[in-house]
mmCIF file of C-alpha atoms in Angstrom:
data_model
loop_
_atom_site.group_PDB
_atom_site.id
_atom_site.type_symbol
_atom_site.label_atom_id
_atom_site.label_comp_id
_atom_site.label_asym_id
_atom_site.label_seq_id
_atom_site.Cartn_x
_atom_site.Cartn_y
_atom_site.Cartn_z
ATOM 1 C CA MET A 572 -0.049 -0.092 0.065
ATOM 2 C CA ALA A 573 1.485 3.613 -0.869
ATOM 3 C CA SER A 574 2.736 5.607 1.826
ATOM 4 C CA THR A 575 -0.058 8.124 3.281
ATOM 5 C CA ARG A 576 2.090 11.325 2.940
ATOM 6 C CA CYS A 577 2.999 12.130 -0.548
ATOM 7 C CA VAL A 578 6.887 11.909 -0.960
ATOM 8 C CA TYR A 579 6.836 15.109 -3.185
ATOM 9 C CA CYS A 580 4.616 17.550 -1.154
ATOM 10 C CA ASP A 581 4.483 15.851 2.298
ATOM 11 C CA ALA A 582 0.488 16.377 1.581
ATOM 12 C CA THR A 583 -1.870 13.369 3.319
ATOM 13 C CA LEU A 584 -2.818 10.912 0.960
ATOM 14 C CA GLN A 585 -6.260 9.429 0.610
ATOM 15 C CA PRO A 586 -6.091 5.407 0.848
ATOM 16 C CA ASN A 587 -5.051 3.632 -2.273
ATOM 17 C CA SER A 588 -4.843 7.140 -4.252
ATOM 18 C CA MET A 589 -3.069 6.980 -7.271
ATOM 19 C CA PHE A 590 -1.926 10.662 -7.298
ATOM 20 C CA CYS A 591 -1.863 13.332 -5.023
ATOM 21 C CA LEU A 592 -4.404 15.678 -5.010
ATOM 22 C CA GLU A 593 -2.119 18.606 -3.909
ATOM 23 C CA CYS A 594 0.728 18.129 -6.233
ATOM 24 C CA GLY A 595 -0.836 15.965 -8.916
ATOM 25 C CA GLN A 596 1.992 13.395 -8.677
ATOM 26 C CA LEU A 597 1.564 9.831 -9.529
ATOM 27 C CA ILE A 598 2.282 7.774 -5.948
ATOM 28 C CA PRO A 599 4.635 5.167 -6.121
ATOM 29 C CA GLN A 600 3.165 1.619 -5.323
ATOM 30 C CA SER A 601 6.413 0.215 -4.257
ATOM 31 C CA GLU A 602 9.375 1.542 -2.428
ATOM 32 C CA LYS A 603 11.173 3.445 -4.899
ATOM 33 C CA PRO A 604 13.324 6.445 -4.260
ATOM 34 C CA PRO A 605 11.458 9.788 -5.208
ATOM 35 C CA VAL A 606 11.710 11.060 -8.926
ATOM 36 C CA PRO A 607 13.586 14.094 -9.278
ATOM 37 C CA ALA A 608 11.818 16.998 -10.073
ATOM 38 C CA GLN A 609 13.366 17.724 -13.434
ATOM 39 C CA PHE A 610 11.711 14.042 -14.761
ATOM 40 C CA SER A 611 8.262 14.814 -13.079
ATOM 41 C CA PRO A 612 5.248 14.308 -15.236
ATOM 42 C CA GLY A 613 5.036 17.330 -17.643
ATOM 43 C CA ALA A 614 8.295 17.855 -17.677
ATOM 44 C CA ALA A 615 9.327 14.339 -19.449
ATOM 45 C CA SER A 616 7.187 14.991 -22.169
ATOM 46 C CA ALA A 617 8.677 18.392 -23.025
ATOM 47 C CA PRO A 618 10.973 18.673 -25.799
ATOM 48 C CA ALA A 619 14.693 18.683 -25.259
ATOM 49 C CA VAL A 620 15.491 22.624 -25.597
ATOM 50 C CA GLN A 621 18.682 23.043 -26.991
ATOM 51 C CA HIS A 622 20.836 25.954 -25.293
ATOM 52 C CA GLN A 623 22.427 28.230 -27.603
ATOM 53 C CA ALA A 624 24.980 30.740 -26.707
ATOM 54 C CA ALA A 625 23.151 34.406 -26.523
ATOM 55 C CA PRO A 626 24.026 36.513 -29.207
ATOM 56 C CA ARG A 627 27.089 38.824 -27.921
ATOM 57 C CA ALA A 628 26.210 42.528 -27.233
ATOM 58 C CA THR A 629 27.600 45.122 -29.908
ATOM 59 C CA SER A 630 29.592 47.743 -28.522
ATOM 60 C CA ALA A 631 31.005 51.185 -29.627
ATOM 61 C CA VAL A 632 34.479 49.126 -30.418
ATOM 62 C CA ASP A 633 32.650 46.134 -32.397
ATOM 63 C CA PRO A 634 30.975 48.138 -35.329
ATOM 64 C CA VAL A 635 27.983 46.317 -37.248
ATOM 65 C CA PRO A 636 29.231 44.942 -40.212
ATOM 66 C CA LEU A 637 28.471 47.006 -43.504
ATOM 67 C CA PRO A 638 26.492 45.038 -46.119
ATOM 68 C CA GLY A 639 28.553 44.041 -48.929
ATOM 69 C CA THR A 640 31.851 44.289 -47.302
ATOM 70 C CA LEU A 641 34.656 41.580 -46.209
ATOM 71 C CA PRO A 642 35.407 41.741 -42.345
ATOM 72 C CA TRP A 643 39.042 43.101 -43.029
ATOM 73 C CA GLN A 644 37.367 46.143 -45.305
ATOM 74 C CA GLN A 645 35.217 46.962 -41.963
ATOM 75 C CA ARG A 646 36.337 49.916 -39.743
ATOM 76 C CA GLY A 647 38.047 48.707 -36.374
ATOM 77 C CA THR A 648 38.031 45.021 -37.918
ATOM 78 C CA ALA A 649 41.124 44.694 -39.545
ATOM 79 C CA GLU A 650 43.269 41.708 -38.421
ATOM 80 C CA PRO A 651 46.167 42.488 -36.603
ATOM 81 C CA ASP A 652 48.620 40.864 -38.841
ATOM 82 C CA ALA A 653 46.882 42.993 -41.603
ATOM 83 C CA PRO A 654 49.388 45.017 -43.538
ATOM 84 C CA VAL A 655 48.488 48.737 -43.314
ATOM 85 C CA ALA A 656 48.711 51.215 -46.467
ATOM 86 C CA LYS A 657 50.871 53.701 -46.215
ATOM 87 C CA ALA A 658 50.770 57.154 -48.043
ATOM 88 C CA ALA A 659 53.828 57.640 -50.455
ATOM 89 C CA PRO A 660 55.897 60.312 -49.573
ATOM 90 C CA VAL A 661 55.344 63.949 -51.133
ATOM 91 C CA GLU A 662 58.466 65.427 -52.773
ATOM 92 C CA VAL A 663 58.312 68.955 -51.696
ATOM 93 C CA ARG A 664 59.948 71.343 -54.248
ATOM 94 C CA GLN A 665 62.263 74.061 -52.057
ATOM 95 C CA HIS A 666 61.738 77.175 -53.879
ATOM 96 C CA LEU A 667 64.920 79.307 -54.410
ATOM 97 C CA SER A 668 65.692 82.476 -54.864
ATOM 98 C CA ARG A 669 69.619 81.895 -54.805
ATOM 99 C CA ALA A 670 71.685 79.097 -54.802
ATOM 100 C CA GLU A 671 75.408 78.861 -53.588
ATOM 101 C CA LEU A 672 77.553 76.397 -55.794
ATOM 102 C CA VAL A 673 80.463 74.746 -53.755
ATOM 103 C CA PHE A 674 83.200 73.572 -56.069
ATOM 104 C CA SER A 675 85.510 70.266 -55.567
ATOM 105 C CA THR A 676 88.523 72.961 -56.347
ATOM 106 C CA GLY A 677 87.348 74.869 -53.613
ATOM 107 C CA GLN A 678 85.641 77.872 -55.394
ATOM 108 C CA ARG A 679 82.318 78.626 -53.991
ATOM 109 C CA VAL A 680 79.885 80.866 -55.890
ATOM 110 C CA ARG A 681 76.221 82.412 -55.472
ATOM 111 C CA ILE A 682 73.978 82.778 -58.645
ATOM 112 C CA ALA A 683 70.550 84.454 -58.390
ATOM 113 C CA GLY A 684 70.150 84.377 -62.064
ATOM 114 C CA ASN A 685 71.267 82.330 -65.198
ATOM 115 C CA ALA A 686 75.050 81.305 -65.431
ATOM 116 C CA VAL A 687 77.286 79.552 -67.466
ATOM 117 C CA ILE A 688 80.198 77.407 -65.823
ATOM 118 C CA GLY A 689 83.623 76.695 -67.797
ATOM 119 C CA ARG A 690 87.144 77.048 -68.091
ATOM 120 C CA LYS A 691 86.729 80.426 -70.341
ATOM 121 C CA PRO A 692 82.618 81.159 -70.410
ATOM 122 C CA ALA A 693 82.938 84.927 -70.052
ATOM 123 C CA GLN A 694 82.374 85.734 -73.722
ATOM 124 C CA THR A 695 78.999 83.642 -73.712
ATOM 125 C CA ALA A 696 77.974 84.740 -70.708
ATOM 126 C CA GLN A 697 78.183 88.129 -71.875
ATOM 127 C CA ALA A 698 76.275 87.167 -75.065
ATOM 128 C CA THR A 699 73.541 85.875 -73.186
ATOM 129 C CA GLY A 700 73.183 87.873 -70.167
ATOM 130 C CA ALA A 701 74.299 85.409 -67.903
ATOM 131 C CA GLN A 702 76.972 85.172 -65.152
ATOM 132 C CA ALA A 703 80.007 83.914 -65.875
ATOM 133 C CA ILE A 704 81.628 81.110 -63.399
ATOM 134 C CA GLU A 705 85.133 80.395 -64.437
ATOM 135 C CA VAL A 706 86.662 77.364 -62.959
ATOM 136 C CA GLU A 707 90.454 76.572 -62.722
ATOM 137 C CA ASP A 708 90.758 72.917 -64.309
ATOM 138 C CA ASP A 709 94.193 71.925 -64.385
ATOM 139 C CA THR A 710 93.304 68.707 -66.016
ATOM 140 C CA ARG A 711 91.578 70.481 -68.825
ATOM 141 C CA SER A 712 88.705 68.083 -68.522
ATOM 142 C CA MET A 713 86.418 70.903 -68.783
ATOM 143 C CA SER A 714 85.224 72.598 -71.615
ATOM 144 C CA ARG A 715 85.490 76.559 -72.348
ATOM 145 C CA VAL A 716 81.940 76.269 -72.351
ATOM 146 C CA HIS A 717 80.707 73.192 -70.495
ATOM 147 C CA LEU A 718 77.738 74.082 -68.206
ATOM 148 C CA PHE A 719 74.309 76.070 -68.257
ATOM 149 C CA LEU A 720 72.403 76.831 -65.440
ATOM 150 C CA GLU A 721 69.042 78.682 -65.400
ATOM 151 C CA LEU A 722 67.299 80.117 -62.056
ATOM 152 C CA ASN A 723 63.644 81.071 -62.668
ATOM 153 C CA ASP A 724 60.975 81.314 -60.536
ATOM 154 C CA GLY A 725 62.682 79.617 -57.657
ATOM 155 C CA VAL A 726 63.501 76.232 -59.588
ATOM 156 C CA LEU A 727 66.839 75.639 -61.127
ATOM 157 C CA VAL A 728 67.875 73.698 -63.828
ATOM 158 C CA ALA A 729 71.036 72.493 -65.314
ATOM 159 C CA GLY A 730 72.087 71.273 -69.318
ATOM 160 C CA ASP A 731 75.168 70.381 -70.820
ATOM 161 C CA ALA A 732 76.498 73.082 -73.319
ATOM 162 C CA GLY A 733 78.015 70.552 -76.041
ATOM 163 C CA SER A 734 80.871 69.743 -73.770
ATOM 164 C CA SER A 735 83.571 67.311 -74.773
ATOM 165 C CA ASN A 736 83.864 65.046 -71.435
ATOM 166 C CA GLY A 737 80.180 65.185 -70.820
ATOM 167 C CA SER A 738 78.336 66.294 -67.380
ATOM 168 C CA GLY A 739 76.388 64.419 -64.598
ATOM 169 C CA VAL A 740 73.648 65.233 -61.546
ATOM 170 C CA GLN A 741 74.127 62.624 -58.893
ATOM 171 C CA ARG A 742 71.392 62.292 -56.610
ATOM 172 C CA ASP A 743 71.147 59.724 -53.764
ATOM 173 C CA GLY A 744 74.225 57.821 -54.864
ATOM 174 C CA VAL A 745 72.981 57.804 -58.612
ATOM 175 C CA LEU A 746 74.646 59.286 -61.195
ATOM 176 C CA THR A 747 72.161 60.550 -64.337
ATOM 177 C CA PRO A 748 74.326 61.729 -67.215
ATOM 178 C CA LEU A 749 72.903 65.229 -69.377
ATOM 179 C CA GLU A 750 72.368 64.770 -73.172
ATOM 180 C CA SER A 751 75.223 66.861 -74.858
ATOM 181 C CA GLY A 752 73.948 69.997 -75.835
ATOM 182 C CA GLY A 753 70.174 68.371 -74.809
ATOM 183 C CA PRO A 754 67.175 69.783 -72.473
ATOM 184 C CA LYS A 755 68.274 71.249 -69.146
ATOM 185 C CA VAL A 756 67.070 69.199 -66.290
ATOM 186 C CA GLU A 757 65.623 70.367 -62.642
ATOM 187 C CA VAL A 758 68.125 70.161 -60.058
ATOM 188 C CA HIS A 759 67.570 70.723 -56.273
ATOM 189 C CA PRO A 760 69.899 71.403 -53.054
ATOM 190 C CA GLY A 761 72.050 68.602 -52.160
ATOM 191 C CA ASP A 762 72.551 67.392 -55.901
ATOM 192 C CA THR A 763 76.104 66.767 -57.120
ATOM 193 C CA VAL A 764 76.830 68.094 -60.493
ATOM 194 C CA TRP A 765 79.658 66.775 -62.426
ATOM 195 C CA VAL A 766 81.430 68.849 -65.246
ATOM 196 C CA GLY A 767 84.376 66.821 -66.465
ATOM 197 C CA ASP A 768 86.600 65.676 -63.705
ATOM 198 C CA VAL A 769 85.123 68.950 -61.377
ATOM 199 C CA ASN A 770 81.960 68.647 -59.628
ATOM 200 C CA PHE A 771 79.956 71.009 -57.500
ATOM 201 C CA VAL A 772 77.353 70.969 -54.608
ATOM 202 C CA ILE A 773 74.257 72.733 -54.563
ATOM 203 C CA HIS A 774 73.014 74.380 -51.915
ATOM 204 C CA SER A 775 70.284 77.188 -50.760
ATOM 205 C CA ALA A 776 71.919 80.641 -50.097
#
């Protein structure tokens, strides 16, 4: 015979009752351990619930993905190892009102306009209205009229005057020959210009 008290709610049971009038649980007819509450009638027939992780809340540092973009294209979601594009350095042209030429012979000459460089440039300089820069050259590697310089609107250009041994501009360790009698090229402070075996460095003055 079943116990006179409910093993679930401890309520008094009616004799030969099949279930408790207080909690509705079935009364065991033999000595069996109480059924855990999670397996009680009603709970056993309920479908199993699959627990899913709650969605992570979006914060100010976790932006909402934009439609049609990849994760690494969204602001603030780039992977740590993703390469970061850097802007190419912009070359700033220095405006020159005057320039100083420091020759390997020890001469220092300042120019504020056009100039002619050579062993004997005076006649050509006078004819063109330019400044004559006569350079001592014991090896005679320099022509009488070797190089033209033009300083206009803050820009300095140099051109070979059709010399015998040629001219060149050296920048960052790279020497670029000037075409004999050809077009003039822009030169900057810090450049080294070769006229035969002699050279001079351009400085802002």
